[in-house]
Rosetta silent file (secondary structure, phi, psi, omega in degrees, C-alpha in Angstrom):
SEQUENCE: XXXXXXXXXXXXXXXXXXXXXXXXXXXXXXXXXXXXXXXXXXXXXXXXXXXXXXXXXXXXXXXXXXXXXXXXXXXXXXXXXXXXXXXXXXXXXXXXXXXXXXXXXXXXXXXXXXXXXXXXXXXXXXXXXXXXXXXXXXXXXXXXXXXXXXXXXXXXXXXXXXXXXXXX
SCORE:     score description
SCORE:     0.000 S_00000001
   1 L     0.000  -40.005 -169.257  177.721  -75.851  -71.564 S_00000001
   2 L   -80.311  -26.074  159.363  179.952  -78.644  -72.965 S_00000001
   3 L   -31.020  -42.624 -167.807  177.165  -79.045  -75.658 S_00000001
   4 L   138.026  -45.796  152.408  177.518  -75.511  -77.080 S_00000001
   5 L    18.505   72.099 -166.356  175.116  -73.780  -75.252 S_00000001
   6 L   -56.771  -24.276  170.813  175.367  -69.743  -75.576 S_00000001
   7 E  -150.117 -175.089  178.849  173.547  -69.226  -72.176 S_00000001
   8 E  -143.221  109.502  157.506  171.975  -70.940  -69.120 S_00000001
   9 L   -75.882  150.066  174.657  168.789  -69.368  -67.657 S_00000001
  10 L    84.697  -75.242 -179.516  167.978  -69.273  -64.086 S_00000001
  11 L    90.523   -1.828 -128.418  171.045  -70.757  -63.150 S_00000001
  12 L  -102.106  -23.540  176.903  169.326  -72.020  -59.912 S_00000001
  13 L   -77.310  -47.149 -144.291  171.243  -75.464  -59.855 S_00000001
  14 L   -41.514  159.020 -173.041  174.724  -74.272  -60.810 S_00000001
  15 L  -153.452  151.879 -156.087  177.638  -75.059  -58.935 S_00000001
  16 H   -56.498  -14.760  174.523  181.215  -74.142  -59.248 S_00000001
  17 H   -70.204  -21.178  167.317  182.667  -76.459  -61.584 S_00000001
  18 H   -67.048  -22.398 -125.879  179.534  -75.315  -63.909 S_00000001
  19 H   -97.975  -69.217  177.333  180.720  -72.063  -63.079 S_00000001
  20 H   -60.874  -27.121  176.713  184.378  -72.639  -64.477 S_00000001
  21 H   -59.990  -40.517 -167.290  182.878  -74.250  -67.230 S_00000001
  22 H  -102.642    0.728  107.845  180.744  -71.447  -68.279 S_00000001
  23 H    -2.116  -98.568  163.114  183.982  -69.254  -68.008 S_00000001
  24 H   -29.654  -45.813  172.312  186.057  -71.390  -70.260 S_00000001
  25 L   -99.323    6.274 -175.421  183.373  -71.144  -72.971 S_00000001
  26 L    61.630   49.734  171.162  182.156  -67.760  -72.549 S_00000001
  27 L   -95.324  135.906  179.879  178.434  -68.974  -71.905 S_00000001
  28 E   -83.229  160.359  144.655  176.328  -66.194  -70.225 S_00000001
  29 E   -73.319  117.356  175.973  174.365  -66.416  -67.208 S_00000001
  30 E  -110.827  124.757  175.182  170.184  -65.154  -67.436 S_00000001
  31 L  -102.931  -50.787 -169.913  169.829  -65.258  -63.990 S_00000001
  32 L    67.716   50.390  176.417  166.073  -64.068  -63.866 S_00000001
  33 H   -34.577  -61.104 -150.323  166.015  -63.311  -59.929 S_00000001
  34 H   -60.878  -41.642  163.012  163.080  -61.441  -59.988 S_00000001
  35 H   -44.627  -52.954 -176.198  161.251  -65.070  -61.427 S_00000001
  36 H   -61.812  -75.893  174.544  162.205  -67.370  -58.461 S_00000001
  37 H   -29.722  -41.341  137.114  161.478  -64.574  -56.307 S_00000001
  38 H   -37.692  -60.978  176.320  157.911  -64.264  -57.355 S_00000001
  39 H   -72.219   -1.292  125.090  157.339  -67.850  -57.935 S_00000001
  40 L   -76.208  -17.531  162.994  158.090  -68.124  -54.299 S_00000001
  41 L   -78.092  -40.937  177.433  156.332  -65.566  -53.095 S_00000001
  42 L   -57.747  -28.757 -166.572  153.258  -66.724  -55.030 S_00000001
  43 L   -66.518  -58.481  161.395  154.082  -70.179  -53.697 S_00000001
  44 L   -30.401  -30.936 -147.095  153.353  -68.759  -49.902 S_00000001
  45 L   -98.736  105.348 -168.113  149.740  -67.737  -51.003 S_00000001
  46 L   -34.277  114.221  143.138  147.389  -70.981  -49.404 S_00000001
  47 L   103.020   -7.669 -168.307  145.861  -72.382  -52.837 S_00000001
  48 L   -91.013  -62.465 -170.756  148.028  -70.120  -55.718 S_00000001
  49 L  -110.452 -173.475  162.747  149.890  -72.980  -56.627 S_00000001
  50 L   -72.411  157.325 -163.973  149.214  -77.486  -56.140 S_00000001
  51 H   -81.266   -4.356  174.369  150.997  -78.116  -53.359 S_00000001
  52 H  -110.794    0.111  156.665  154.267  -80.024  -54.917 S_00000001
  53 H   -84.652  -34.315  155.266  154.745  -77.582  -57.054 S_00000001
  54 H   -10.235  -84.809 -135.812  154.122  -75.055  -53.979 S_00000001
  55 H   -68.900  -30.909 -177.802  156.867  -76.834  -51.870 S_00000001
  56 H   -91.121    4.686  168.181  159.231  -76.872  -54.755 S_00000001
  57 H   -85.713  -21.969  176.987  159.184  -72.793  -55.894 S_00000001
  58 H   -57.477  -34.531 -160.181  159.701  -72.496  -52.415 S_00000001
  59 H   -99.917  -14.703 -153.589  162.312  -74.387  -51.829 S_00000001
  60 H  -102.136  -58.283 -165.020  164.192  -73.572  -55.350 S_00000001
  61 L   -56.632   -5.424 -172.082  162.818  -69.819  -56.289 S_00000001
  62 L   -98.882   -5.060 -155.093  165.197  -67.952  -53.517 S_00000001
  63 H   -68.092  -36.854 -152.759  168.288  -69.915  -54.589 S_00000001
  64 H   -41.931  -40.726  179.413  168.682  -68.300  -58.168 S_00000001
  65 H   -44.612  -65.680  168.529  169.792  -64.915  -56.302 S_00000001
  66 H   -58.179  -57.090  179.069  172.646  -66.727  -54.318 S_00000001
  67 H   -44.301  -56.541 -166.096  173.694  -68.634  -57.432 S_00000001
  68 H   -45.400  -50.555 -173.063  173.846  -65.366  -59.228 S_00000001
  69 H   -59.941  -38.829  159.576  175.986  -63.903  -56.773 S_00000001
  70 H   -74.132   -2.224 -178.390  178.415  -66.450  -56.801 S_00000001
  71 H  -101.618  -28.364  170.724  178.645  -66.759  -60.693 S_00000001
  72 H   -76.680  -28.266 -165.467  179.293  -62.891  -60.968 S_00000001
  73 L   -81.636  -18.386  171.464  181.793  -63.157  -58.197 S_00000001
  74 L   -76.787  -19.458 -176.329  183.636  -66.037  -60.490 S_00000001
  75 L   128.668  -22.627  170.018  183.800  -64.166  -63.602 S_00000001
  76 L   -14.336   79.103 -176.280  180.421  -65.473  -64.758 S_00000001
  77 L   -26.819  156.510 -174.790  179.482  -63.391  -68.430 S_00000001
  78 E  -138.330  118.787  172.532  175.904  -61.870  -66.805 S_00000001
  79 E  -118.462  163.549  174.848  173.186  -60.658  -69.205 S_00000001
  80 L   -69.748  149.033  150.340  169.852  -59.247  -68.267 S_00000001
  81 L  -168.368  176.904 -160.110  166.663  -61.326  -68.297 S_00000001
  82 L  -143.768  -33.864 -163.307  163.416  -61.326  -66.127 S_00000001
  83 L    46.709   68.183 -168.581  160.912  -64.279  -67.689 S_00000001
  84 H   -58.874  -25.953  124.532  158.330  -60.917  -66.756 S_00000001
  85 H    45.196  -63.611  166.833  155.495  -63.613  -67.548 S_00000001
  86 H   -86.822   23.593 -176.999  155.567  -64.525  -63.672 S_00000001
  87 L  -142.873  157.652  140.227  155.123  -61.190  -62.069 S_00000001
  88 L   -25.786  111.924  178.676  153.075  -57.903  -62.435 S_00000001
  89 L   -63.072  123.490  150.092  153.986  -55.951  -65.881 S_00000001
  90 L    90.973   49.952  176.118  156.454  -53.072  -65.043 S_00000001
  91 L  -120.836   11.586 -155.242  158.199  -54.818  -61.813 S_00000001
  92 L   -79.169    6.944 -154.670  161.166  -55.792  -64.403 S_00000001
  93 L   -88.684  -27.261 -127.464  163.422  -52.648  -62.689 S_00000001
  94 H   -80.485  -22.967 -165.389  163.271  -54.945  -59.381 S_00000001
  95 H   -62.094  -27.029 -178.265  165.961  -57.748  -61.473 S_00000001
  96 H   -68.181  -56.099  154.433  168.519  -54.582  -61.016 S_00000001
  97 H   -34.545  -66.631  176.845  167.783  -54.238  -57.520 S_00000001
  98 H   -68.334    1.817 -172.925  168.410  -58.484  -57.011 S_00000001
  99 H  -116.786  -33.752  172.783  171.369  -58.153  -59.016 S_00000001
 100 H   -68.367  -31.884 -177.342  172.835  -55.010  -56.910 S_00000001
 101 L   -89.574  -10.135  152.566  172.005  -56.806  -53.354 S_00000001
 102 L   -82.763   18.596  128.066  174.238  -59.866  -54.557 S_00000001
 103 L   111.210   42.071  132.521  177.047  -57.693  -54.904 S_00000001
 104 L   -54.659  135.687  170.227  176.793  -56.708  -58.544 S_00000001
 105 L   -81.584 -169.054 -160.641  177.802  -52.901  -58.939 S_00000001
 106 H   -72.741  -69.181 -142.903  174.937  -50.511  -60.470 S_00000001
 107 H   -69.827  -17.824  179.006  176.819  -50.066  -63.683 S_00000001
 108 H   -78.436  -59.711  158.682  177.581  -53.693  -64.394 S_00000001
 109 H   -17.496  -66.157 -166.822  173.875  -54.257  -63.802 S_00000001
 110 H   -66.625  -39.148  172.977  172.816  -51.664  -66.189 S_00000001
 111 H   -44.930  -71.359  172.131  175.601  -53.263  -68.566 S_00000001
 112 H   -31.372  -47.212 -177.341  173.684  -56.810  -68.263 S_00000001
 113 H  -117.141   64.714  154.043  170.990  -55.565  -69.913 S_00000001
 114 H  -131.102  -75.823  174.455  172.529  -53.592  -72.384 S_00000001
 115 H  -104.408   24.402  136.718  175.674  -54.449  -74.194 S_00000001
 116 H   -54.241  -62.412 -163.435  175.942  -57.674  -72.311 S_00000001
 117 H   -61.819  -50.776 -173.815  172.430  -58.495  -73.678 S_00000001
 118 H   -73.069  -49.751  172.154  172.986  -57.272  -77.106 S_00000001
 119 H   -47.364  -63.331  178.157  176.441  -59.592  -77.007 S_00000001
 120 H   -54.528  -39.592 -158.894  174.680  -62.578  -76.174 S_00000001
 121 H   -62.086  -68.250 -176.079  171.953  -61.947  -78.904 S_00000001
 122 L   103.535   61.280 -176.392  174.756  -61.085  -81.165 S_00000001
 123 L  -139.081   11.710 -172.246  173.154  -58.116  -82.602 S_00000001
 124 L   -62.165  -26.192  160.114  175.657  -55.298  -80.732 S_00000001
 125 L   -33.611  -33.221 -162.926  176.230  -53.955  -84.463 S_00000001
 126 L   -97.167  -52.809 -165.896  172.490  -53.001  -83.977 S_00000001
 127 L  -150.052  166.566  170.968  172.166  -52.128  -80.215 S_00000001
 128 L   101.358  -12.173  150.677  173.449  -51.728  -76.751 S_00000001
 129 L  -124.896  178.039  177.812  175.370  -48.874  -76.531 S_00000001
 130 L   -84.518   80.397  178.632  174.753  -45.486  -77.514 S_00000001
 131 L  -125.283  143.126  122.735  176.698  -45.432  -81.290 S_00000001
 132 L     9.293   77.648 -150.938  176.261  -43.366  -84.180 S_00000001
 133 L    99.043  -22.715 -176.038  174.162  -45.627  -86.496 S_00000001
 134 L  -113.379  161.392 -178.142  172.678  -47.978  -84.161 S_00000001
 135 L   -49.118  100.652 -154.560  168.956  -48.118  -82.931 S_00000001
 136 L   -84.985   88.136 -178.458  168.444  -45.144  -80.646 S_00000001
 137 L   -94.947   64.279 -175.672  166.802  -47.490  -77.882 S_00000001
 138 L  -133.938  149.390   99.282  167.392  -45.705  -74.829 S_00000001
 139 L    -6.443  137.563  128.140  165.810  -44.879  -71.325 S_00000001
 140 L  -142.207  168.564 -164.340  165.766  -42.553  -68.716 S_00000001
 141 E  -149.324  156.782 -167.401  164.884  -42.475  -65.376 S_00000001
 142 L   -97.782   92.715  146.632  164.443  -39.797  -62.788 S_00000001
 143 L   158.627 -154.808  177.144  167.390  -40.023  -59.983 S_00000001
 144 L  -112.843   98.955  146.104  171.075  -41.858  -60.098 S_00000001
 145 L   -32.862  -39.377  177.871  171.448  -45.579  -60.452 S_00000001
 146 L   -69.346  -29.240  160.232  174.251  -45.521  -60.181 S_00000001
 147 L   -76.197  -84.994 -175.282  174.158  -44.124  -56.333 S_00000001
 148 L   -86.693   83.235  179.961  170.617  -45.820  -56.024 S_00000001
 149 H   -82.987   23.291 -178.182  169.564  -48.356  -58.398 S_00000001
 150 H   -94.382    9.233  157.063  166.177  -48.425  -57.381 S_00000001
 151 H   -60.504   -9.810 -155.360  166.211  -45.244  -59.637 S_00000001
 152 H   -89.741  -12.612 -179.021  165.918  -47.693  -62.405 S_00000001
 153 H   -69.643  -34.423  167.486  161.837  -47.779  -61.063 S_00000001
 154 L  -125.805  101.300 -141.174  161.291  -44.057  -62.648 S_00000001
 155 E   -65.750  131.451 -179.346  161.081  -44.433  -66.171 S_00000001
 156 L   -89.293  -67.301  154.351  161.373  -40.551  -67.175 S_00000001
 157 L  -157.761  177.785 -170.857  160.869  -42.094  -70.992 S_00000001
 158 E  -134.249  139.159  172.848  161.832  -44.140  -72.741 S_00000001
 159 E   -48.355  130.485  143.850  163.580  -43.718  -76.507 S_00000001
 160 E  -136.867  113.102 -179.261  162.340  -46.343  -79.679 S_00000001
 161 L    59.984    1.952  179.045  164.097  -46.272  -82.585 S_00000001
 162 L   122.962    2.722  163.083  164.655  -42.097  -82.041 S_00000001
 163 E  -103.871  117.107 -139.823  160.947  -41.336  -80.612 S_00000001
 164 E  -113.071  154.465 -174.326  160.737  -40.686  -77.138 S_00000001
 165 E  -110.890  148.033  157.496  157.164  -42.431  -75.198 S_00000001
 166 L  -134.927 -158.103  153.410  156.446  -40.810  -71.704 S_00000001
 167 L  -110.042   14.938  159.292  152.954  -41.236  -69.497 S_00000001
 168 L   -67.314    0.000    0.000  151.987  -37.633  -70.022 S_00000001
């Protein structure tokens, strides 16, 4: 952070004076929950990973979650991110869900990866809200996130550049 540093992924060490730090300079938090969480689950499976790398996703991947929780409860800038890499394609909803059970609310979630996300990039001129002018990039999903964010799981379709994609 005192380097310059626009964000910190993971997060999984941080502690509160990074915390205040990353405050002061307005460096975001990528927490990538759903990434520990995987890479610890995989880490259970006899033979998935060598065994010191095993002991250490194990011991590391649940922290990121707690860390999270405590960097949003400081004031911590939050953006979305998932490193989807380490998981099953089209589990990336589940980072809202880990971000809602650490006492994010739904809408700040949904916020993370929208004009939080676009702010860190530094491209909100482009994206991240819904404007007049800007890349009509949008979602929907069948229920309320905001009451449920595991609504965020049924992609109705989703919007690129002003052409909507379904699965029909």
């Amino acid at each position: 952070i005192l380097a310059g540093v626009t964000s910190i992924e993971h997060g999984t060490f941080m502690n509160d004076e990074d915390r205040e730090l990353a405050k002061k300079y307005g460096t975001y938090l990528v927490p990538t929950i759903i990434a520990g969480k995987s890479v610890s689950d995989s880490a259970k499976v006899p033979g998935y990973f060598p065994a010191v790398i095993a002991r250490k996703a194990v011991e590391v991947g649940t922290q990121i979650q707690d860390n999270f929780g405590k960097s949003y409860k400081a004031g911590v800038k939050i953006a979305f991110g998932t490193d989807a890499g380490v998981y099953p394609h089209g589990k990336n909803y589940m980072e809202f869900q880990y971000m809602v059970e650490a006492g994010m609310p739904p809408m700040e979630a949904i916020k993370s990866a929208t004009v939080n996300a676009a702010d860190l990039l530094g491209i909100t001129n482009q994206t991240g809200s819904i404007v007049k002018g800007k890349f009509a990039d949008i979602v929907a999903v069948d229920g309320d996130p905001l009451v449920d964010i595991k609504a965020m799981k049924n992609m109705a379709f989703v919007m690129k550049e002003g052409k909507i994609y379904t699965n029909q």
